[in-house]
Amino acid sequence: MNDASPTAAVLIIGDEILSGRTQDTNLNTLARFLGALGIELLEARTVGDRHEQIVGALNALRAGHDYVFTTGGIGPTHDDITADAVAAAFGVGIAEHPEALAILERRYGAEFNAARRRMARIPAGGSLIANPVTDAPGFHIGNVFVMAGVPKIMTAMLEDVAPRLRTGAVVHTRTVRVTGVGEGSVADILGAAARANREISFGSYPFGHGSVGEIGTNLVVRGRDETAVEAAVEGLLAALATTGIAAARM
Amino acid sequence: MNDASPTAAVLIIGDEILSGRTQDTNLNTLARFLGALGIELLEARTVGDRHEQIVGALNALRAGHDYVFTTGGIGPTHDDITADAVAAAFGVGIAEHPEALAILERRYGAEFNAARRRMARIPAGGSLIANPVTDAPGFHIGNVFVMAGVPKIMTAMLEDVAPRLRTGAVVHTRTVRVTGVGEGSVADILGAAARANREISFGSYPFGHGSVGEIGTNLVVRGRDETAVEAAVEGLLAALATTGIAAARM
């Protein structure tokens, strides 16, 4: 909607997502986080714990967006291969990062073993991302932010990521709830509004499909100019009022 | 794990996912559906309601996998552009499908308008996918299955999709729950098991990070040969028993 706002992509890494064992929630968390900063999330990919797949996806995404955020694969076990894949994607080496090593030694004490030591390996040139939950850090290299897959840890890492990001104009969102008719009954009014306001995005999200109870659709109006968004909402409500269709701001 | 099993990719289409308004659940539903059929889901992408993005992602995915499943963007409003994008990706025309038109006329009767008529537009060569919830069909063209974004409708459409798919050997999954230690304490045992059993996949999914209450990790063992999976689980349990770490099948 605004070419000056930074763009972003998300890369979710983990067999557990593609096997269906785990319902991903990190994409939604990141989408809300980026939206609040005015960074436009344009694309997301999910790949398994496969080196070539991670390298290929990461190189495609980092070339096409201002920022890339990855989640998953930075733990101590053999299937945690993200750090090596990121190093390969950037064509740099990987070695134990002294600060990461110190953090992990402090955390684990007598239980600091070779497996846990793997979590100190950071691609050359990477800077650490603090993990206030379990200490083992993520890292930031170039325009790529590499974070844990566990949602609680990923979310906590965003505190240390946010100050490093260039922000954009925040997108303002309003919802008009239409009830009693399906979205096909308001599609003409919505389409006309979209044609008349190219800077504003209009979405329609129906509810109550084919089931007992209320049917309707939520019309979502989004844009970076809050006054224009408000005007678009008023215009929609006025157009709907002429048809007798029930509609109200949410 | 088995080159003879069909592979698949998922393409989630919709601004509402990338804005964070909506938490996607279709990928997880599809992952479980495909897993039960022995079809290996290797990749997923999420794109917005943008023509070029949908065309590009679809062409990349359909060239690389036996099957592609898309969700979203087939409703009656101006932002529903999936059918046109699929036609463009395949380089074919798009026109009203007589059977789809008949279904929609029956459904809507006097309320059948131009917007709803858009839902009858199907790329040339496509065959319909039945929608038992709201009738408006999805479609299948080449190796691509195009379905609704509303989870209830998408899930219902899978009934009509399943018989059209070539199935593979089902992946058997077992979980060993380790408690009282973090995953770094069992990483060596897990890594040794993975090196000794290349046909089996071993994952580790920790829980209870840094919070009050039990900590531990779930070791997930997966493979197409059920006997080999069972043997791997027994091997893991035996190796863990020698260390005194608490572990049990789930």
JSON list of N, CA and C in Angstrom, two decimals, chain A residues 48-74:
[
{"chain": "A", "resi": 48, "resn": "GLY", "atom": "N", "xyz": [10.85, -28.11, 5.76]},
{"chain": "A", "resi": 48, "resn": "GLY", "atom": "CA", "xyz": [11.23, -29.13, 6.74]},
{"chain": "A", "resi": 48, "resn": "GLY", "atom": "C", "xyz": [12.68, -28.96, 7.19]},
{"chain": "A", "resi": 49, "resn": "ASP", "atom": "N", "xyz": [13.12, -29.89, 8.01]},
{"chain": "A", "resi": 49, "resn": "ASP", "atom": "CA", "xyz": [14.49, -29.87, 8.51]},
{"chain": "A", "resi": 49, "resn": "ASP", "atom": "C", "xyz": [15.42, -30.44, 7.44]},
{"chain": "A", "resi": 50, "resn": "ARG", "atom": "N", "xyz": [15.53, -29.76, 6.32]},
{"chain": "A", "resi": 50, "resn": "ARG", "atom": "CA", "xyz": [16.34, -30.21, 5.19]},
{"chain": "A", "resi": 50, "resn": "ARG", "atom": "C", "xyz": [17.25, -29.07, 4.76]},
{"chain": "A", "resi": 51, "resn": "HIS", "atom": "N", "xyz": [18.54, -29.33, 4.78]},
{"chain": "A", "resi": 51, "resn": "HIS", "atom": "CA", "xyz": [19.53, -28.30, 4.52]},
{"chain": "A", "resi": 51, "resn": "HIS", "atom": "C", "xyz": [19.28, -27.55, 3.22]},
{"chain": "A", "resi": 52, "resn": "GLU", "atom": "N", "xyz": [19.16, -28.27, 2.11]},
{"chain": "A", "resi": 52, "resn": "GLU", "atom": "CA", "xyz": [19.05, -27.59, 0.82]},
{"chain": "A", "resi": 52, "resn": "GLU", "atom": "C", "xyz": [17.78, -26.76, 0.73]},
{"chain": "A", "resi": 53, "resn": "GLN", "atom": "N", "xyz": [16.72, -27.27, 1.35]},
{"chain": "A", "resi": 53, "resn": "GLN", "atom": "CA", "xyz": [15.44, -26.54, 1.31]},
{"chain": "A", "resi": 53, "resn": "GLN", "atom": "C", "xyz": [15.54, -25.23, 2.08]},
{"chain": "A", "resi": 54, "resn": "ILE", "atom": "N", "xyz": [16.18, -25.27, 3.24]},
{"chain": "A", "resi": 54, "resn": "ILE", "atom": "CA", "xyz": [16.32, -24.06, 4.06]},
{"chain": "A", "resi": 54, "resn": "ILE", "atom": "C", "xyz": [17.18, -23.03, 3.32]},
{"chain": "A", "resi": 55, "resn": "VAL", "atom": "N", "xyz": [18.31, -23.49, 2.78]},
{"chain": "A", "resi": 55, "resn": "VAL", "atom": "CA", "xyz": [19.22, -22.58, 2.07]},
{"chain": "A", "resi": 55, "resn": "VAL", "atom": "C", "xyz": [18.50, -21.94, 0.88]},
{"chain": "A", "resi": 56, "resn": "GLY", "atom": "N", "xyz": [17.81, -22.75, 0.11]},
{"chain": "A", "resi": 56, "resn": "GLY", "atom": "CA", "xyz": [17.14, -22.23, -1.08]},
{"chain": "A", "resi": 56, "resn": "GLY", "atom": "C", "xyz": [16.06, -21.21, -0.74]},
{"chain": "A", "resi": 57, "resn": "ALA", "atom": "N", "xyz": [15.22, -21.55, 0.25]},
{"chain": "A", "resi": 57, "resn": "ALA", "atom": "CA", "xyz": [14.13, -20.64, 0.64]},
{"chain": "A", "resi": 57, "resn": "ALA", "atom": "C", "xyz": [14.70, -19.35, 1.22]},
{"chain": "A", "resi": 58, "resn": "LEU", "atom": "N", "xyz": [15.72, -19.48, 2.06]},
{"chain": "A", "resi": 58, "resn": "LEU", "atom": "CA", "xyz": [16.28, -18.28, 2.70]},
{"chain": "A", "resi": 58, "resn": "LEU", "atom": "C", "xyz": [16.89, -17.34, 1.66]},
{"chain": "A", "resi": 59, "resn": "ASN", "atom": "N", "xyz": [17.62, -17.90, 0.70]},
{"chain": "A", "resi": 59, "resn": "ASN", "atom": "CA", "xyz": [18.22, -17.03, -0.32]},
{"chain": "A", "resi": 59, "resn": "ASN", "atom": "C", "xyz": [17.17, -16.37, -1.20]},
{"chain": "A", "resi": 60, "resn": "ALA", "atom": "N", "xyz": [16.10, -17.09, -1.50]},
{"chain": "A", "resi": 60, "resn": "ALA", "atom": "CA", "xyz": [15.03, -16.47, -2.29]},
{"chain": "A", "resi": 60, "resn": "ALA", "atom": "C", "xyz": [14.37, -15.34, -1.50]},
{"chain": "A", "resi": 61, "resn": "LEU", "atom": "N", "xyz": [14.11, -15.57, -0.24]},
{"chain": "A", "resi": 61, "resn": "LEU", "atom": "CA", "xyz": [13.38, -14.58, 0.56]},
{"chain": "A", "resi": 61, "resn": "LEU", "atom": "C", "xyz": [14.23, -13.36, 0.91]},
{"chain": "A", "resi": 62, "resn": "ARG", "atom": "N", "xyz": [15.48, -13.58, 1.24]},
{"chain": "A", "resi": 62, "resn": "ARG", "atom": "CA", "xyz": [16.29, -12.42, 1.67]},
{"chain": "A", "resi": 62, "resn": "ARG", "atom": "C", "xyz": [16.63, -11.52, 0.50]},
{"chain": "A", "resi": 63, "resn": "ALA", "atom": "N", "xyz": [16.61, -12.07, -0.72]},
{"chain": "A", "resi": 63, "resn": "ALA", "atom": "CA", "xyz": [16.85, -11.23, -1.90]},
{"chain": "A", "resi": 63, "resn": "ALA", "atom": "C", "xyz": [15.63, -10.38, -2.24]},
{"chain": "A", "resi": 64, "resn": "GLY", "atom": "N", "xyz": [14.45, -10.81, -1.80]},
{"chain": "A", "resi": 64, "resn": "GLY", "atom": "CA", "xyz": [13.23, -10.15, -2.24]},
{"chain": "A", "resi": 64, "resn": "GLY", "atom": "C", "xyz": [12.57, -9.23, -1.21]},
{"chain": "A", "resi": 65, "resn": "HIS", "atom": "N", "xyz": [13.12, -9.21, 0.01]},
{"chain": "A", "resi": 65, "resn": "HIS", "atom": "CA", "xyz": [12.45, -8.45, 1.07]},
{"chain": "A", "resi": 65, "resn": "HIS", "atom": "C", "xyz": [13.47, -7.70, 1.92]},
{"chain": "A", "resi": 66, "resn": "ASP", "atom": "N", "xyz": [13.00, -6.66, 2.59]},
{"chain": "A", "resi": 66, "resn": "ASP", "atom": "CA", "xyz": [13.91, -5.91, 3.47]},
{"chain": "A", "resi": 66, "resn": "ASP", "atom": "C", "xyz": [14.34, -6.75, 4.67]},
{"chain": "A", "resi": 67, "resn": "TYR", "atom": "N", "xyz": [13.42, -7.56, 5.18]},
{"chain": "A", "resi": 67, "resn": "TYR", "atom": "CA", "xyz": [13.72, -8.38, 6.35]},
{"chain": "A", "resi": 67, "resn": "TYR", "atom": "C", "xyz": [13.18, -9.80, 6.18]},
{"chain": "A", "resi": 68, "resn": "VAL", "atom": "N", "xyz": [13.90, -10.77, 6.75]},
{"chain": "A", "resi": 68, "resn": "VAL", "atom": "CA", "xyz": [13.40, -12.14, 6.81]},
{"chain": "A", "resi": 68, "resn": "VAL", "atom": "C", "xyz": [13.50, -12.60, 8.26]},
{"chain": "A", "resi": 69, "resn": "PHE", "atom": "N", "xyz": [12.45, -13.23, 8.74]},
{"chain": "A", "resi": 69, "resn": "PHE", "atom": "CA", "xyz": [12.40, -13.76, 10.11]},
{"chain": "A", "resi": 69, "resn": "PHE", "atom": "C", "xyz": [12.23, -15.27, 10.03]},
{"chain": "A", "resi": 70, "resn": "THR", "atom": "N", "xyz": [13.17, -16.01, 10.62]},
{"chain": "A", "resi": 70, "resn": "THR", "atom": "CA", "xyz": [13.02, -17.47, 10.63]},
{"chain": "A", "resi": 70, "resn": "THR", "atom": "C", "xyz": [12.71, -17.95, 12.04]},
{"chain": "A", "resi": 71, "resn": "THR", "atom": "N", "xyz": [11.97, -19.05, 12.12]},
{"chain": "A", "resi": 71, "resn": "THR", "atom": "CA", "xyz": [11.70, -19.68, 13.41]},
{"chain": "A", "resi": 71, "resn": "THR", "atom": "C", "xyz": [12.00, -21.17, 13.29]},
{"chain": "A", "resi": 72, "resn": "GLY", "atom": "N", "xyz": [12.67, -21.72, 14.34]},
{"chain": "A", "resi": 72, "resn": "GLY", "atom": "CA", "xyz": [12.86, -23.16, 14.42]},
{"chain": "A", "resi": 72, "resn": "GLY", "atom": "C", "xyz": [14.25, -23.64, 14.06]},
{"chain": "A", "resi": 73, "resn": "GLY", "atom": "N", "xyz": [14.64, -24.74, 14.69]},
{"chain": "A", "resi": 73, "resn": "GLY", "atom": "CA", "xyz": [15.87, -25.43, 14.30]},
{"chain": "A", "resi": 73, "resn": "GLY", "atom": "C", "xyz": [17.14, -24.90, 14.92]},
{"chain": "A", "resi": 74, "resn": "ILE", "atom": "N", "xyz": [17.05, -24.20, 16.07]},
{"chain": "A", "resi": 74, "resn": "ILE", "atom": "CA", "xyz": [18.30, -23.69, 16.67]},
{"chain": "A", "resi": 74, "resn": "ILE", "atom": "C", "xyz": [18.58, -24.31, 18.05]}
]
